Coordinates of C-alpha atoms and ligand atoms in Angstrom, one line a residue:
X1 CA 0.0 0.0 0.0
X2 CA 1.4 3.5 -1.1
X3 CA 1.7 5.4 2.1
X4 CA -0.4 8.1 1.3
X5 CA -3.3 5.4 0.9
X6 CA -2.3 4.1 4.3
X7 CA -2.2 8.1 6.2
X8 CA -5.9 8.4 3.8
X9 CA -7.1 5.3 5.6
X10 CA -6.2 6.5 9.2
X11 CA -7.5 9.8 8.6
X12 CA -11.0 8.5 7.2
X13 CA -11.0 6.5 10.4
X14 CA -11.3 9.2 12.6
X15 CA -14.6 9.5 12.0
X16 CA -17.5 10.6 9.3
X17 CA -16.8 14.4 8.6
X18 CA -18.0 16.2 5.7
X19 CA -14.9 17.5 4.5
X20 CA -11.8 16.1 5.6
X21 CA -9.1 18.9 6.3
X22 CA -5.6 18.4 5.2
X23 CA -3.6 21.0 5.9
X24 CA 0.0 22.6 5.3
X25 CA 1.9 25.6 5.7
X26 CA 4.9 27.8 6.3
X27 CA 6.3 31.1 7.6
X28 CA 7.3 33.2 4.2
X29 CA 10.4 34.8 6.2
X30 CA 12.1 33.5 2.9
X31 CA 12.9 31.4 -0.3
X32 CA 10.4 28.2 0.1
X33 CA 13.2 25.5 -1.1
X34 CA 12.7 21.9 -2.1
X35 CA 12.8 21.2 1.3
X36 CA 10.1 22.9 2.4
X37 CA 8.4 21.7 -1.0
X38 CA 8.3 18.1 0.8
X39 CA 5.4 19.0 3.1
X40 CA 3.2 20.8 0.3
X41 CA 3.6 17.4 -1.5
X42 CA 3.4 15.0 1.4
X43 CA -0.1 16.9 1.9
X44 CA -1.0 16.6 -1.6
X45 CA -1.2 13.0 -1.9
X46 CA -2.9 12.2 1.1
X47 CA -5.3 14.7 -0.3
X48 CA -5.5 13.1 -3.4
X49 CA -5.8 9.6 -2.0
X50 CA -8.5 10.9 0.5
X51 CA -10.5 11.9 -2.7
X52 CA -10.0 8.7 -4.2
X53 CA -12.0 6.7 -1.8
X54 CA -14.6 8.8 -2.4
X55 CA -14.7 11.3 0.3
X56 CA -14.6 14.7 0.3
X57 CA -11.7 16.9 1.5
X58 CA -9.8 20.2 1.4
X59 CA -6.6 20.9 1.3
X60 CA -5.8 24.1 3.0
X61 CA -2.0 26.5 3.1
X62 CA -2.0 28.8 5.5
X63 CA 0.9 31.3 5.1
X64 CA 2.1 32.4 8.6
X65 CA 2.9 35.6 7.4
X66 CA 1.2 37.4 10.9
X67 CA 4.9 35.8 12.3
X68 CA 7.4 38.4 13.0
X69 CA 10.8 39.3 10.9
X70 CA 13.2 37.4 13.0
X71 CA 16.1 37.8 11.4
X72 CA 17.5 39.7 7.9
X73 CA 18.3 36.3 5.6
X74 CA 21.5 35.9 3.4
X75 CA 20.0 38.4 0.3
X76 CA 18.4 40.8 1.6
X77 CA 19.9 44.0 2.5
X78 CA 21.0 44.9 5.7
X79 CA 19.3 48.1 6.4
X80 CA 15.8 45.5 6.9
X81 CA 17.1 45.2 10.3
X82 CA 15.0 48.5 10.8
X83 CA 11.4 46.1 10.4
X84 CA 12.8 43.3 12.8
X85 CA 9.8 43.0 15.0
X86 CA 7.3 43.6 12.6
X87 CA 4.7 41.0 10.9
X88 CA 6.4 39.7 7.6
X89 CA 2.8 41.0 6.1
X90 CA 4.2 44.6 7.1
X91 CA 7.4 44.4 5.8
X92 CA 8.0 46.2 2.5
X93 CA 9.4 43.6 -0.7
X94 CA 13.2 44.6 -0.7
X95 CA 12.4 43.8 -4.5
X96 CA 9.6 46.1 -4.0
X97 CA 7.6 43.8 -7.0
X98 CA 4.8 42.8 -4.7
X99 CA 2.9 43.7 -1.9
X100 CA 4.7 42.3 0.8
X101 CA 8.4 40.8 1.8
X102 CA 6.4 38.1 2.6
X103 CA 4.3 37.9 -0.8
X104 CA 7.3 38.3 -2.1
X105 CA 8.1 34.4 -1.2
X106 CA 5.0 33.2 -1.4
X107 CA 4.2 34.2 -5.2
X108 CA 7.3 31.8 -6.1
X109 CA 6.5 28.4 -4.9
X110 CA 2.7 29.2 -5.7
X111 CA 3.6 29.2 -9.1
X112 CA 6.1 26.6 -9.1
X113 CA 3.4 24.3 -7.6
X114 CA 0.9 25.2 -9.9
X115 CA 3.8 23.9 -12.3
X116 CA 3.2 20.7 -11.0
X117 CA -0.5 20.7 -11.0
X118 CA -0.7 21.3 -6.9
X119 CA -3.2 24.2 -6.0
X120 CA -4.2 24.0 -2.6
X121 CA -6.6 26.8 -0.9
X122 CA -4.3 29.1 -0.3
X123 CA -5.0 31.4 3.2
X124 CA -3.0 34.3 4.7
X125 CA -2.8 34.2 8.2
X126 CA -2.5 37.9 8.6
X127 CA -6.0 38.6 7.0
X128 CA -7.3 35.9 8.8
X129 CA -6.3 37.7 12.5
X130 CA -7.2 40.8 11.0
X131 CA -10.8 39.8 10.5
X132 CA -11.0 38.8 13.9
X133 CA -10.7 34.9 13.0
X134 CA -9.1 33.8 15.9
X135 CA -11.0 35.6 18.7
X136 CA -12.2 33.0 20.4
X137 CA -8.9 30.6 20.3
X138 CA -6.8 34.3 21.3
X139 CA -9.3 34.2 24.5
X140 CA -9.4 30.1 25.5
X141 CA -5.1 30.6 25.2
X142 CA -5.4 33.7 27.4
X143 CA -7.8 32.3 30.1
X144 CA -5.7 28.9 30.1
X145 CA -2.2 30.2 30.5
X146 CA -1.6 28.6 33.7
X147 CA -2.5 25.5 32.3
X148 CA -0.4 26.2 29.2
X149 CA 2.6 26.9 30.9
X150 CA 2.4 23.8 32.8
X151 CA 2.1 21.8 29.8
X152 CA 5.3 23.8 27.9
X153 CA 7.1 23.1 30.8
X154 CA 7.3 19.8 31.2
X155 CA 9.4 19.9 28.4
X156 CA 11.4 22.9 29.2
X157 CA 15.0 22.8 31.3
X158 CA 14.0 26.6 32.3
X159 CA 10.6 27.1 33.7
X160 CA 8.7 29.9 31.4
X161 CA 8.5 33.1 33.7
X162 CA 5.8 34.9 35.9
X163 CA 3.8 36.7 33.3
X164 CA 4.5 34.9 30.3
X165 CA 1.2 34.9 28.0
X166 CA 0.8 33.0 25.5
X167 CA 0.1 35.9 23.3
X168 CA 2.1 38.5 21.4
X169 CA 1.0 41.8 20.6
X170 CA 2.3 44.2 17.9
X171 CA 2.1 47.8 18.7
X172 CA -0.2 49.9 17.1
X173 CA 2.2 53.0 17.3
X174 CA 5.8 51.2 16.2
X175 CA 4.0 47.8 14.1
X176 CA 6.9 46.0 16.4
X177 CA 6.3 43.1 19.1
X178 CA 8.8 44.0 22.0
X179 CA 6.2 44.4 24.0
X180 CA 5.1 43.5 27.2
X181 CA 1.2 41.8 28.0
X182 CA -1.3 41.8 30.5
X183 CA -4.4 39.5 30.0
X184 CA -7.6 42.0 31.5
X185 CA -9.9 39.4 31.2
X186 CA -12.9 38.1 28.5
X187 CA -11.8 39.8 25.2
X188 CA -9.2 42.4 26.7
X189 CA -5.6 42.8 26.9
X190 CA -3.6 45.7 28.0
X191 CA 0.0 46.1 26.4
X192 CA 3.6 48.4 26.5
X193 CA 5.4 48.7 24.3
X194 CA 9.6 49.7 24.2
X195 CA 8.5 52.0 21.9
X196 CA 6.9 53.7 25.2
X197 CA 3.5 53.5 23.5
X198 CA 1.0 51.5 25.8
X199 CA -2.7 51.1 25.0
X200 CA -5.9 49.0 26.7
X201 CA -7.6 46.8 23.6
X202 CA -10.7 44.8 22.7
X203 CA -8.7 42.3 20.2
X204 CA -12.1 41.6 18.6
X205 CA -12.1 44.9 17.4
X206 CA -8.5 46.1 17.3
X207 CA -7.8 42.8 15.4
X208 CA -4.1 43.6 13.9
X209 CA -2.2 43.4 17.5
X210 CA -2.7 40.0 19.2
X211 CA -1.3 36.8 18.0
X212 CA -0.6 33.6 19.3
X213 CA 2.4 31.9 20.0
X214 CA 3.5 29.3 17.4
X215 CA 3.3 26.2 19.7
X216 CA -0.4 27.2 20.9
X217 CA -0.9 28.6 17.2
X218 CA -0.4 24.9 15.7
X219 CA -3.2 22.9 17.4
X220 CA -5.6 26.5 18.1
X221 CA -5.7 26.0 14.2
X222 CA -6.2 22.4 13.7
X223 CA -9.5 22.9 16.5
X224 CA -10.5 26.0 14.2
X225 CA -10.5 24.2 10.8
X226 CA -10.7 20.4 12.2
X227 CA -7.5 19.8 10.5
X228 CA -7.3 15.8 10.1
X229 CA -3.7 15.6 8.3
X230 CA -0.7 17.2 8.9
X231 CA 3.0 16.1 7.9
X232 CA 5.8 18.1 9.7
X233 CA 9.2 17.9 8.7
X234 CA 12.0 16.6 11.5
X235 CA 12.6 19.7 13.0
X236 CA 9.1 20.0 14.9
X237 CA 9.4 16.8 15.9
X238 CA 12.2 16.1 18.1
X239 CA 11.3 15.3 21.7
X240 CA 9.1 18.0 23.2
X241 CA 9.3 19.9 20.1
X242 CA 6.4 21.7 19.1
X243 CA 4.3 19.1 17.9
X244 CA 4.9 16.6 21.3
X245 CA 3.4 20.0 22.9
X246 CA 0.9 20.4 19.9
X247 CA -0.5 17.2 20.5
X248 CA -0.9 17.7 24.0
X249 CA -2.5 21.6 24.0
X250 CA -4.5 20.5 21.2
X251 CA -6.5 18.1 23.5
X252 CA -6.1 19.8 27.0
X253 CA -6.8 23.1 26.1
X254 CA -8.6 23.2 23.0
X255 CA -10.5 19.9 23.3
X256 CA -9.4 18.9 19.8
X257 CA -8.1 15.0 18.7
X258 CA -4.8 16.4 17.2
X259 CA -4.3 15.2 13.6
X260 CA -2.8 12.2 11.5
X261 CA 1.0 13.8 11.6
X262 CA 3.9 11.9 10.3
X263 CA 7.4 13.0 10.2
X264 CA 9.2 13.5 6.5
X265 CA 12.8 13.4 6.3
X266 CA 14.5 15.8 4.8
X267 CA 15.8 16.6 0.9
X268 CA 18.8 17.3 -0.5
X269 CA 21.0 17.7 -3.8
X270 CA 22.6 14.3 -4.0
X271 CA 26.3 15.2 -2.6
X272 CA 25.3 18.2 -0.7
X273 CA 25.7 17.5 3.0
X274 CA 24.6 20.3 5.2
X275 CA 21.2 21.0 5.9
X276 CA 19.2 23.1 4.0
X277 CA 18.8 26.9 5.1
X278 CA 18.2 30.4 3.6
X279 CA 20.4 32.1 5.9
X280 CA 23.1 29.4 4.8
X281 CA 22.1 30.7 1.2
X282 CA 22.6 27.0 0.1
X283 CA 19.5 26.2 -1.0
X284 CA 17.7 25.1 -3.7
X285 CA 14.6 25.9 -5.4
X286 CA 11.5 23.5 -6.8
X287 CA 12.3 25.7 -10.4
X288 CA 15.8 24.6 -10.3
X289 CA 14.7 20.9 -10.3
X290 CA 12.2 21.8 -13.1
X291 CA 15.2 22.8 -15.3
X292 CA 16.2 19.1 -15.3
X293 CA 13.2 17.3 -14.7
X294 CA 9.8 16.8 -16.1
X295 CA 6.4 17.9 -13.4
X296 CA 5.7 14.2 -13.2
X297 CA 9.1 13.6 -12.7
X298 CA 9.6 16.2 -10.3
X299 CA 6.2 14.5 -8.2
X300 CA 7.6 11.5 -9.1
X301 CA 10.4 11.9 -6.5
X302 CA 8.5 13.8 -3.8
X303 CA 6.1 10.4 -3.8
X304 CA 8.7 8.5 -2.1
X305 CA 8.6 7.0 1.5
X306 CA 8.7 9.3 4.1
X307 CA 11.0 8.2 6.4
X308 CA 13.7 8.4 3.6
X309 CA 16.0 10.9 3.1
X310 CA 15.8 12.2 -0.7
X311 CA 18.6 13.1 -2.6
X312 CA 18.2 14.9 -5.7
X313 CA 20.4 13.9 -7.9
X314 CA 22.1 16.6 -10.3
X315 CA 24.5 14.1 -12.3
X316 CA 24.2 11.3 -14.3
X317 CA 22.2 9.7 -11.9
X318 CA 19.7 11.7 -13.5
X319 CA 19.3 8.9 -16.3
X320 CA 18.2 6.3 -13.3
X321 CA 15.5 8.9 -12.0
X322 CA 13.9 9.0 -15.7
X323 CA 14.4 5.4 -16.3
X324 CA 12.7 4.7 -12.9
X325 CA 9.4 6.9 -14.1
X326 CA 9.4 5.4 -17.0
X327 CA 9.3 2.0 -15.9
X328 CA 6.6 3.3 -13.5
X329 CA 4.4 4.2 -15.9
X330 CA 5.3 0.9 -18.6
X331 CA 4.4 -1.3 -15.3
X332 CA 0.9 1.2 -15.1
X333 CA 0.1 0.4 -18.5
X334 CA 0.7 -3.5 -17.9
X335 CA 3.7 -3.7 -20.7
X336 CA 6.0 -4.9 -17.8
X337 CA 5.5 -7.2 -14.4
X338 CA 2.9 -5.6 -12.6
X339 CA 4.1 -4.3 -9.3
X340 CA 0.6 -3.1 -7.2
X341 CA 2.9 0.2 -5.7
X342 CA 4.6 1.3 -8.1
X343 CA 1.2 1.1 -9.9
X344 CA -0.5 3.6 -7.7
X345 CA 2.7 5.4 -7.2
X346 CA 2.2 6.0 -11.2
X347 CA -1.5 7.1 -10.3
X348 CA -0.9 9.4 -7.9
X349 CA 2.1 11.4 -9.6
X350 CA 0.8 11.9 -13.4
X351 CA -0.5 14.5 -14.7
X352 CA -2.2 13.7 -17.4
X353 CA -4.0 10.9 -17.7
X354 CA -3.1 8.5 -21.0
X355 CA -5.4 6.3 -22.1
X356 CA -2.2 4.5 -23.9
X357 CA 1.2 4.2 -22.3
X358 CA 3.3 7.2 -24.4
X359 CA 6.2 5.7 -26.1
X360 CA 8.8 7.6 -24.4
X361 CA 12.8 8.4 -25.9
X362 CA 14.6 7.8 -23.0
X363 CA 17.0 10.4 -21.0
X364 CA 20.1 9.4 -22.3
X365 CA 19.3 8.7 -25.6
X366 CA 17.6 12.3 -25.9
X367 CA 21.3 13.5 -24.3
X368 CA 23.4 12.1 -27.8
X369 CA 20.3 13.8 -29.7
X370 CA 20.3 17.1 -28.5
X371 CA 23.8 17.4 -29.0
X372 CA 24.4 16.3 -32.8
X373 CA 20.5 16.9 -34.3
X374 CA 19.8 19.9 -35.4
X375 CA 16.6 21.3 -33.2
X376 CA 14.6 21.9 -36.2
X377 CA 14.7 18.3 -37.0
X378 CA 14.6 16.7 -33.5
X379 CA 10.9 16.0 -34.0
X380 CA 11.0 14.2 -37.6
X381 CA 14.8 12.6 -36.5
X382 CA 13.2 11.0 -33.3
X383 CA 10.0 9.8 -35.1
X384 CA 12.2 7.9 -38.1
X385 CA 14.6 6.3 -35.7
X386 CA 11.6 4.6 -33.2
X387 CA 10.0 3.8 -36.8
X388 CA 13.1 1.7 -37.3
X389 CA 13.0 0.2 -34.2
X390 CA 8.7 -1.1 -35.1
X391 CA 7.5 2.0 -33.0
X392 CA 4.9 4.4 -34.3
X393 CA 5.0 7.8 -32.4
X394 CA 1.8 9.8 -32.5
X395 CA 1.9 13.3 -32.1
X396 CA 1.5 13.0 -28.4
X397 CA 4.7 10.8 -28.4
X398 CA 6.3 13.5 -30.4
X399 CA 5.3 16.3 -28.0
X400 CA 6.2 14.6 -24.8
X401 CA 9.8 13.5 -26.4
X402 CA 10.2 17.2 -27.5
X403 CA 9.1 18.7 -24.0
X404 CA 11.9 16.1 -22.1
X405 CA 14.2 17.2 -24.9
X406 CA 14.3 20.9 -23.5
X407 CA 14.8 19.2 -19.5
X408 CA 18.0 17.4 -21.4
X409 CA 19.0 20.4 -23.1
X410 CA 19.6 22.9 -19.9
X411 CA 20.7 19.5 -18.1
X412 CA 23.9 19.3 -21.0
X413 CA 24.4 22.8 -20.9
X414 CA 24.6 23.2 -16.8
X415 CA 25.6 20.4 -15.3
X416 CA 26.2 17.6 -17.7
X417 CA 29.9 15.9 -16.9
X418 CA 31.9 16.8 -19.6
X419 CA 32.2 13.0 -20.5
X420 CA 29.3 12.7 -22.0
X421 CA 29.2 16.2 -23.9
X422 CA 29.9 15.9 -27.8
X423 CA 31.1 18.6 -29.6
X424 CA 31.6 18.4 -33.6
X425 CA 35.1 19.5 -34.4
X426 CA 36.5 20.2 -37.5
X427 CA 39.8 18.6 -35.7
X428 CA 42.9 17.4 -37.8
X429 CA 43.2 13.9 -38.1
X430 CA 45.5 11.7 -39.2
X431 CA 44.6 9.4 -41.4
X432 CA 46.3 6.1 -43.5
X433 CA 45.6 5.1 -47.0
X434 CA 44.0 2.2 -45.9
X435 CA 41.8 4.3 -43.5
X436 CA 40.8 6.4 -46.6
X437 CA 39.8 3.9 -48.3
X438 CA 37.1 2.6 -45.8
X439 CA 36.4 6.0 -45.9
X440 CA 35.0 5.9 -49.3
X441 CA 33.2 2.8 -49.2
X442 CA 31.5 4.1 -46.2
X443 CA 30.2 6.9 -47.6
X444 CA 29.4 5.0 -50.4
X445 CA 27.0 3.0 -48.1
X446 CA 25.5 5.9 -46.6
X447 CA 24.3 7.4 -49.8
X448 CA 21.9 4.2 -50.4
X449 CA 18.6 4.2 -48.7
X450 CA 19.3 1.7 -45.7
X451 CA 18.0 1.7 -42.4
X452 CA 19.9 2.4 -39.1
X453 CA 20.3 -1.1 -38.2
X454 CA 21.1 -2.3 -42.0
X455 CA 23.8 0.5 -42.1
X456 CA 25.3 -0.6 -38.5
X457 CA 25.8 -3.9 -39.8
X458 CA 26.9 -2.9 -43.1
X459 CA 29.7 -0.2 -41.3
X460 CA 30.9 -2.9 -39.1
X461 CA 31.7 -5.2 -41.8
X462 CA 33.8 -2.3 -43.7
X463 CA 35.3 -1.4 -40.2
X464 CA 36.0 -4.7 -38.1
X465 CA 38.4 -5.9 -40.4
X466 CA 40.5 -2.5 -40.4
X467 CA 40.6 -2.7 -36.2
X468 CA 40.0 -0.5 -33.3
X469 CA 42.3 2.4 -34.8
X470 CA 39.4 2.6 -37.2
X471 CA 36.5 2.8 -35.2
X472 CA 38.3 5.3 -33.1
X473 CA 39.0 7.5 -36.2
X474 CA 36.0 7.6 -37.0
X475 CA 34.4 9.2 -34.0
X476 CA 37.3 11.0 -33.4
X477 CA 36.3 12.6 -37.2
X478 CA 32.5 12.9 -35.8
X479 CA 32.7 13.9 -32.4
X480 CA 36.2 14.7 -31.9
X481 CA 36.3 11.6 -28.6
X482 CA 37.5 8.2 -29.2
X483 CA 34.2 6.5 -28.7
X484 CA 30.5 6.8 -28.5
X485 CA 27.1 5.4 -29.4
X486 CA 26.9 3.2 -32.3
X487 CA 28.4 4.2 -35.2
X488 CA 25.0 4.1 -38.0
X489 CA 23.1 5.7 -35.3
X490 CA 25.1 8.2 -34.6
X491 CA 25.6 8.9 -38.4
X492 CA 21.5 9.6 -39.0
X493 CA 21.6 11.6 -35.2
X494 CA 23.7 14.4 -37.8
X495 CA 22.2 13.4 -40.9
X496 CA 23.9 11.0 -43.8
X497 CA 24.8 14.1 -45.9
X498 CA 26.6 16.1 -43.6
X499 CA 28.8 13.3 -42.5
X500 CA 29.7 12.6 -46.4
X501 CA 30.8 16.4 -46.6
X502 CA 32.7 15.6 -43.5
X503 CA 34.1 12.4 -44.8
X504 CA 34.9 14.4 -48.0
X505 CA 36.9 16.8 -46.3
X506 CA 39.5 15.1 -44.7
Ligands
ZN1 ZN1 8.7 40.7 -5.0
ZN2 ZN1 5.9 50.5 19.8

């Protein structure tokens, strides 16, 4: 069973609900990296599955941009220490392209997971206290401090101290949260701020000043929206972490069976060691991994099991990644041993939905093609060589071979070793009568109207008996390395009449 299946059952088992309530989301203090991406697509599926079985659900992201600016990350200027203290909602886009530093990082990932088909309901925490959303949870967290504290403490080395509230409030004269609270009772607090600025405030009313504090913020939410799923990456969940003390605030103080919530591990670039962080500046994005690899591709990897640690890979490795979707998806379509997972593995990470298996060119073929076809011709080239191998592309075929050819494309051009680049070289050879002479019957060969396979045997016969030097000569003449792919197929990858002029040349 495909995990998210399994995380779908458990949820559906807590109980007939109208909607069930998956739910994700993050603080926008900066760039959303493939890391973060894991929770958006962890939620995703169980979403997915949830709908499957025929129940209905929502799938809700709640940007926590009513957070404060904690800290000024690697890339943005310094002077946005001024707006430390202030809700990332308030802070001005140091790009100054949308409405917010943090709309800013939210209008990325938004449209990189729209890329791969993922639109939850997106909700801004920020507009949601400032209409007053939270009133009610704002008052139970005030009124239950005492209880709150003891809970929080049982995890803590230092006890929290006398007139800690569970509450911050942002001052209405300097938008900044050093300020000190006093709880005054039913819908009141009273607050002073460093600024000197104190005021007395109905927070039903004067809605933009409380907010509550992350660890009581978690569960208060999952009681608000009756969140039934919710993945958290490793860092929330180490002992007593915030979601040991979600789980328990969220039934002590809010009455509320906490949700379905397993751990993800975390994801890197394959040799990349260090963890993941904007202020390291070593991160990377969900549109870098689009350069290389294809939206299904991309879900592909993200549908992995949980409690593995993913590493992107960025090398040749890249080949296995493809291979292993495509097999995916030959094994969905019944052309290989059926395999129930990787079945609904297949399910759950397409896009589209084929009513045929697409006859894909694989990675590494498409890497030789891109390199010695010209691009005009990459469509007709690809569809007469899997003709010669007894495989008719349509022109969905066509497309979906031209759309991976672009992901091969900025992979040779960025990060492609250089041992499997190909340049054609007008480079000086050497070159024997003997060697000539092959030559000549070769392109002799190549101006009858043979297929692929015909002229590979037809080459090899000319070439064998002249030995290795040969063989070597002749890609050295072609792609200026000592080896490569077969010889005849390599030949129609350039065309037949520009290796003759080549041939002629030497
Ligand atoms: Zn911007
Ligand atoms: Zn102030």
């Amino acid at each position: 069973m495909h995990w998210a299946d399994n995380f779908a059952k458990q949820v559906i088992e807590r109980g007939a609900k109208e909607d069930y309530i998956v739910e994700s989301g993050i603080t926008p203090s900066g760039v959303v990296h493939i890391g973060n991406a894991r929770e958006i697509m962890t939620q995703y599926f169980v979403y997915q599955s949830i709908l499957k079985s025929g129940k209905s659900a929502k799938f809700l992201y709640i940007w926590d941009d009513f957070d404060r600016f904690r800290k000024v990350p690697k890339g943005v200027p310094e002077e946005f220490e001024k707006y430390l203290g202030m809700p990332l909602s308030a802070v001005p886009d140091p790009w100054g392209c949308h409405n917010s530093y943090a709309e800013h990082f939210e209008s990325l990932i938004i449209q990189e997971m729209k890329q791969l088909n993922i639109e939850p309901v997106y909700l801004r925490a920020a507009e949601l206290y400032g209409k007053g959303t939270f009133a009610e949870n704002i008052k139970i967290a005030l009124e239950k401090t005492e209880k709150i504290k003891e809970l929080l403490n049982k995890f803590r080395k230092e006890p929290l101290a006398d007139g800690w509230v569970p509450v911050g409030a942002y001052c209405e004269k300097c938008g900044k949260d050093f300020t000190k609270i006093e709880y005054l009772g039913g819908y009141k607090i009273s607050y002073t701020c460093s600024c000197g600025n104190e005021n007395e405030i109905d927070f039903r009313e004067v809605t933009n000043v409380v907010n509550i504090k992350w660890r009581v913020d978690w569960p208060a939410r999952w009681a608000y929206y009756g969140v039934d799923f919710e993945s958290s990456g490793k860092d929330h969940k180490s002992k007593g972490g915030s979601w040991d003390t979600g789980v328990l605030i969220s039934k002590e103080i809010f009455g509320y069976n906490p949700p379905v919530g397993p751990m993800y591990e975390f994801i890197h670039l394959k040799g990349q060691k260090e963890k993941m962080s904007s202020s390291k500046g070593n991160i990377a994005t969900v549109s870098q991994l689009l350069e290389i690899y294809e939206p299904e591709v991309v879900r592909f990897i993200y549908a992995q099991r949980l409690n593995k640690t993913i590493f992107i890979p960025f090398d040749l490795d890249v080949y296995n990644i493809y291979n292993e979707f495509d097999k995916c998806e030959r094994i969905y379509f019944g052309l290989e041993e059926t395999d129930e997972d990787l079945k609904r593995k297949y399910e759950l990470v397409r896009i589209k939905e084929y009513k045929t298996c697409p006859k894909r060119v694989s990675f590494s073929e498409l890497v030789l093609l891109v390199q010695v076809v010209q691009k005009s011709e990459l469509k007709n080239y690809i569809s007469k060589m899997m003709k010669e191998r007894g495989i008719e592309m349509d022109g969905i075929d066509l497309e979906l071979a031209i759309e991976r050819s672009k992901k091969v494309e900025n992979w040779v051009e960025k990060y492609a070793p250089e041992t499997v680049k190909i340049q054609l070289v007008d480079n000086k050879v050497e070159i024997t009568e003997d060697q000539r002479e092959g030559l000549k019957e070769i392109m002799e060969l190549l101006k009858k109207n043979s297929s692929t396979d015909e002229l590979q045997q037809q080459i090899f016969g000319i070439v064998k008996p002249k030995g290795k030097e040969f063989f070597q000569l002749i890609y050295q003449v072609l792609i200026g390395r000592k080896q490569g792919p077969r010889i005849a197929m390599l030949v129609d990858a350039i065309g037949r009449e520009r290796v003759i002029e080549r041939f002629k040349n030497l």
